[in-house]
GROMACS .gro file of C-alpha atoms in nm:
model
  213
    1MET     CA    1  13.683  18.589   7.380
    2ASP     CA    2  13.978  18.494   7.530
    3PRO     CA    3  13.971  18.238   7.841
    4PHE     CA    4  14.317  18.309   7.970
    5THR     CA    5  14.319  18.652   8.016
    6VAL     CA    6  14.036  18.736   8.304
    7ASP     CA    7  13.907  19.098   8.311
    8LYS     CA    8  13.625  19.314   8.439
    9ASN     CA    9  13.405  19.114   8.192
   10TRP     CA   10  13.418  18.789   8.380
   11SER     CA   11  13.200  18.728   8.629
   12HIS     CA   12  13.305  18.518   8.919
   13ARG     CA   13  13.136  18.321   9.229
   14SER     CA   14  13.236  18.082   9.466
   15SER     CA   15  13.271  17.717   9.301
   16LYS     CA   16  12.991  17.601   9.562
   17SER     CA   17  12.742  17.832   9.481
   18PHE     CA   18  12.826  17.842   9.061
   19TRP     CA   19  12.804  17.436   9.058
   20GLY     CA   20  12.510  17.398   9.329
   21GLU     CA   21  12.297  17.650   9.132
   22ILE     CA   22  12.367  17.580   8.763
   23ALA     CA   23  12.111  17.571   8.548
   24PRO     CA   24  11.974  17.204   8.422
   25SER     CA   25  11.988  17.383   8.033
   26GLU     CA   26  12.369  17.475   8.105
   27HIS     CA   27  12.630  17.385   7.823
   28VAL     CA   28  12.970  17.503   7.984
   29VAL     CA   29  13.305  17.463   7.875
   30HIS     CA   30  13.673  17.539   8.047
   31ILE     CA   31  13.956  17.584   7.818
   32TYR     CA   32  14.252  17.516   8.142
   33GLU     CA   33  14.628  17.551   8.121
   34ASP     CA   34  14.717  17.260   8.309
   35ASP     CA   35  14.516  16.938   8.490
   36LYS     CA   36  14.557  17.058   8.783
   37ILE     CA   37  14.327  17.368   8.713
   38PHE     CA   38  14.101  17.107   8.528
   39LEU     CA   39  14.078  16.898   8.822
   40ASP     CA   40  13.984  17.166   9.070
   41LEU     CA   41  13.708  17.254   8.860
   42LEU     CA   42  13.563  16.937   8.781
   43HIS     CA   43  13.582  16.841   9.158
   44GLY     CA   44  13.354  17.122   9.236
   45PHE     CA   45  13.109  16.973   8.959
   46VAL     CA   46  13.121  16.669   9.111
   47SER     CA   47  13.078  16.739   9.458
   48GLY     CA   48  12.829  17.033   9.369
   49GLY     CA   49  12.628  16.754   9.188
   50PHE     CA   50  12.628  16.558   9.512
   51ASP     CA   51  12.541  16.865   9.760
   52ALA     CA   52  12.218  16.888   9.543
   53GLY     CA   53  12.095  16.575   9.518
   54ASP     CA   54  12.201  16.518   9.158
   55CYS     CA   55  12.333  16.198   8.987
   56VAL     CA   56  12.675  16.260   8.820
   57VAL     CA   57  12.796  16.117   8.532
   58VAL     CA   58  13.155  16.166   8.451
   59ILE     CA   59  13.277  16.077   8.075
   60ALA     CA   60  13.648  16.110   8.081
   61SER     CA   61  13.980  15.944   8.016
   62PRO     CA   62  14.114  15.637   8.255
   63GLN     CA   63  14.373  15.892   8.401
   64HIS     CA   64  14.133  16.191   8.468
   65LEU     CA   65  13.878  15.903   8.640
   66GLU     CA   66  14.163  15.798   8.879
   67ALA     CA   67  14.277  16.156   8.957
   68ILE     CA   68  13.866  16.301   9.017
   69ALA     CA   69  13.799  15.954   9.204
   70GLY     CA   70  14.118  16.041   9.436
   71LYS     CA   71  14.009  16.389   9.506
   72LEU     CA   72  13.664  16.303   9.563
   73ARG     CA   73  13.781  16.012   9.823
   74GLU     CA   74  13.984  16.296   9.981
   75SER     CA   75  13.707  16.515  10.053
   76GLY     CA   76  13.543  16.242  10.236
   77PHE     CA   77  13.287  16.111   9.985
   78ASN     CA   78  13.238  15.729   9.997
   79LEU     CA   79  13.238  15.652   9.590
   80PRO     CA   80  13.173  15.270   9.635
   81ASP     CA   81  12.805  15.340   9.794
   82LEU     CA   82  12.779  15.683   9.528
   83GLN     CA   83  12.835  15.449   9.240
   84ALA     CA   84  12.610  15.127   9.408
   85ARG     CA   85  12.321  15.412   9.428
   86LYS     CA   86  12.421  15.546   9.054
   87ILE     CA   87  12.465  15.871   9.220
   88TYR     CA   88  12.814  15.889   9.077
   89ILE     CA   89  12.878  15.687   8.731
   90PRO     CA   90  13.230  15.719   8.613
   91LEU     CA   91  13.270  15.585   8.236
   92ASP     CA   92  13.564  15.550   7.963
   93ALA     CA   93  13.551  15.793   7.738
   94GLU     CA   94  13.675  15.605   7.411
   95LYS     CA   95  13.452  15.336   7.526
   96VAL     CA   96  13.144  15.529   7.498
   97LEU     CA   97  13.267  15.730   7.208
   98SER     CA   98  13.308  15.334   7.040
   99LYS     CA   99  12.928  15.314   7.044
  100PHE     CA  100  12.834  15.585   6.801
  101MET     CA  101  13.122  15.693   6.602
  102VAL     CA  102  13.050  15.566   6.238
  103ASN     CA  103  13.375  15.609   5.972
  104ASP     CA  104  13.510  15.902   6.221
  105TRP     CA  105  13.178  16.032   6.254
  106PRO     CA  106  12.919  16.084   6.522
  107ASP     CA  107  12.603  15.903   6.469
  108GLU     CA  108  12.319  16.093   6.593
  109ASP     CA  109  12.087  15.783   6.646
  110LEU     CA  110  12.331  15.594   6.810
  111PHE     CA  111  12.453  15.884   7.017
  112ASN     CA  112  12.106  15.899   7.148
  113LEU     CA  113  12.086  15.570   7.239
  114ALA     CA  114  12.413  15.561   7.398
  115ILE     CA  115  12.349  15.857   7.627
  116THR     CA  116  12.006  15.790   7.644
  117ASP     CA  117  12.118  15.456   7.805
  118ILE     CA  118  12.355  15.627   8.045
  119ILE     CA  119  12.054  15.825   8.162
  120SER     CA  120  11.800  15.550   8.232
  121TRP     CA  121  12.079  15.413   8.515
  122THR     CA  122  12.003  15.734   8.699
  123LYS     CA  123  11.612  15.651   8.724
  124GLY     CA  124  11.449  15.755   9.071
  125VAL     CA  125  11.758  16.041   9.125
  126GLN     CA  126  11.620  16.393   9.167
  127GLY     CA  127  11.857  16.567   8.909
  128PHE     CA  128  12.114  16.456   8.688
  129ARG     CA  129  12.447  16.642   8.531
  130ALA     CA  130  12.717  16.519   8.298
  131PHE     CA  131  13.052  16.582   8.272
  132GLY     CA  132  13.235  16.465   7.889
  133GLU     CA  133  13.550  16.460   7.794
  134MET     CA  134  13.468  16.270   7.444
  135VAL     CA  135  13.490  16.581   7.268
  136ALA     CA  136  13.842  16.662   7.409
  137LEU     CA  137  13.931  16.331   7.264
  138LEU     CA  138  13.785  16.418   6.938
  139TRP     CA  139  13.962  16.753   6.923
  140ALA     CA  140  14.303  16.593   7.012
  141LYS     CA  141  14.302  16.340   6.730
  142GLY     CA  142  14.238  16.644   6.496
  143GLN     CA  143  13.889  16.574   6.416
  144VAL     CA  144  13.770  16.926   6.436
  145GLU     CA  145  13.418  16.889   6.237
  146ALA     CA  146  13.343  16.559   6.450
  147THR     CA  147  13.418  16.765   6.750
  148VAL     CA  148  13.183  17.051   6.641
  149ARG     CA  149  12.916  16.771   6.552
  150LEU     CA  150  12.960  16.597   6.884
  151GLU     CA  151  12.912  16.943   7.035
  152HIS     CA  152  12.614  17.020   6.837
  153LEU     CA  153  12.446  16.693   6.945
  154TRP     CA  154  12.484  16.712   7.302
  155ASN     CA  155  12.305  17.092   7.288
  156LYS     CA  156  12.025  16.881   7.064
  157PHE     CA  157  12.004  16.603   7.369
  158CYS     CA  158  12.055  16.858   7.619
  159ALA     CA  159  11.754  17.083   7.517
  160LYS     CA  160  11.526  16.773   7.532
  161GLN     CA  161  11.617  16.658   7.888
  162ALA     CA  162  11.735  16.961   8.020
  163PHE     CA  163  12.047  16.861   8.212
  164CYS     CA  164  12.384  17.032   8.285
  165LEU     CA  165  12.673  16.922   8.072
  166PHE     CA  166  13.024  17.041   8.108
  167CYS     CA  167  13.300  16.988   7.899
  168ALA     CA  168  13.679  17.078   7.888
  169TYR     CA  169  13.960  17.093   7.674
  170PRO     CA  170  14.346  17.142   7.732
  171GLN     CA  171  14.511  17.484   7.592
  172HIS     CA  172  14.755  17.309   7.388
  173GLY     CA  173  14.485  17.165   7.149
  174PHE     CA  174  14.436  17.533   7.005
  175GLN     CA  175  14.787  17.596   6.922
  176GLN     CA  176  14.729  17.619   6.499
  177ASP     CA  177  14.478  17.854   6.406
  178GLY     CA  178  14.391  17.870   6.794
  179THR     CA  179  14.115  18.230   6.734
  180GLU     CA  180  13.942  18.090   6.478
  181SER     CA  181  13.869  17.717   6.646
  182LEU     CA  182  13.852  17.826   6.969
  183SER     CA  183  13.534  18.101   6.866
  184HIS     CA  184  13.369  17.755   6.705
  185ILE     CA  185  13.405  17.552   7.024
  186CYS     CA  186  13.288  17.863   7.294
  187LYS     CA  187  13.004  17.896   7.020
  188ALA     CA  188  12.852  17.569   7.133
  189HIS     CA  189  12.804  17.661   7.479
  190SER     CA  190  12.636  17.891   7.700
  191LYS     CA  191  12.890  17.961   7.939
  192LEU     CA  192  13.304  18.011   7.937
  193ILE     CA  193  13.488  17.920   8.232
  194ALA     CA  194  13.850  18.115   8.260
  195GLY     CA  195  14.140  17.891   8.157
  196VAL     CA  196  14.388  18.074   8.389
  197ARG     CA  197  14.475  17.957   8.770
  198GLN     CA  198  14.217  18.082   9.007
  199SER     CA  199  14.116  18.049   9.379
  200GLN     CA  200  13.969  17.659   9.416
  201THR     CA  201  13.730  17.819   9.561
  202GLU     CA  202  13.614  18.073   9.319
  203VAL     CA  203  13.448  18.007   8.923
  204PHE     CA  204  13.557  18.281   8.664
  205TYR     CA  205  13.309  18.276   8.417
  206LYS     CA  206  13.132  18.478   8.124
  207ALA     CA  207  12.792  18.398   7.903
  208VAL     CA  208  12.881  18.314   7.568
  209GLU     CA  209  12.796  18.545   7.305
  210ASN     CA  210  12.618  18.437   6.963
  211HIS     CA  211  12.580  18.087   7.155
  212THR     CA  212  12.466  17.831   6.922
  213GLY     CA  213  12.336  17.569   7.113
   0.00000   0.00000   0.00000
């Protein structure tokens, strides 16, 4: 499954429709060529959540948190107000990782505690969705098995809590042994978004065959 070649097998919808109507059980992955492509999609994910009345948690690097905050402000969102009302919850990915990594391995009990604690902040909000960059940070460190394990823990947690999770990886992380590692990551998700540059208002995607969620 090549995320960098879009052909007739890919479906496409408007970004507003795709992210606004995404099912609570979806685990979506995007493997991107550059930050602009990724940030456009993340903006659609977050703003789509706001429009749907969801609480949106963004667990990302400080650089990406700053970048997406800028894009959201440009779109007219009042982030201080959204954060005060627990509608928008930005979190540093390394700090969240530190809560459940034990000897470079995700501890399931600690992971469940950490994510349950985050979700508890959203009490009273009708819906919930999350973006997580922690897997990409582990992948960048070469911790392949830990990355796949964390994707598996997310799948188990999402199945119980019924919320949409969006993950993203930069393409350059798949340079060595790319085909096999790409297959492992894709199969941990239910939908794959094309990694090539596309219209900011459209999303090209396909369902993942042999999804192991």
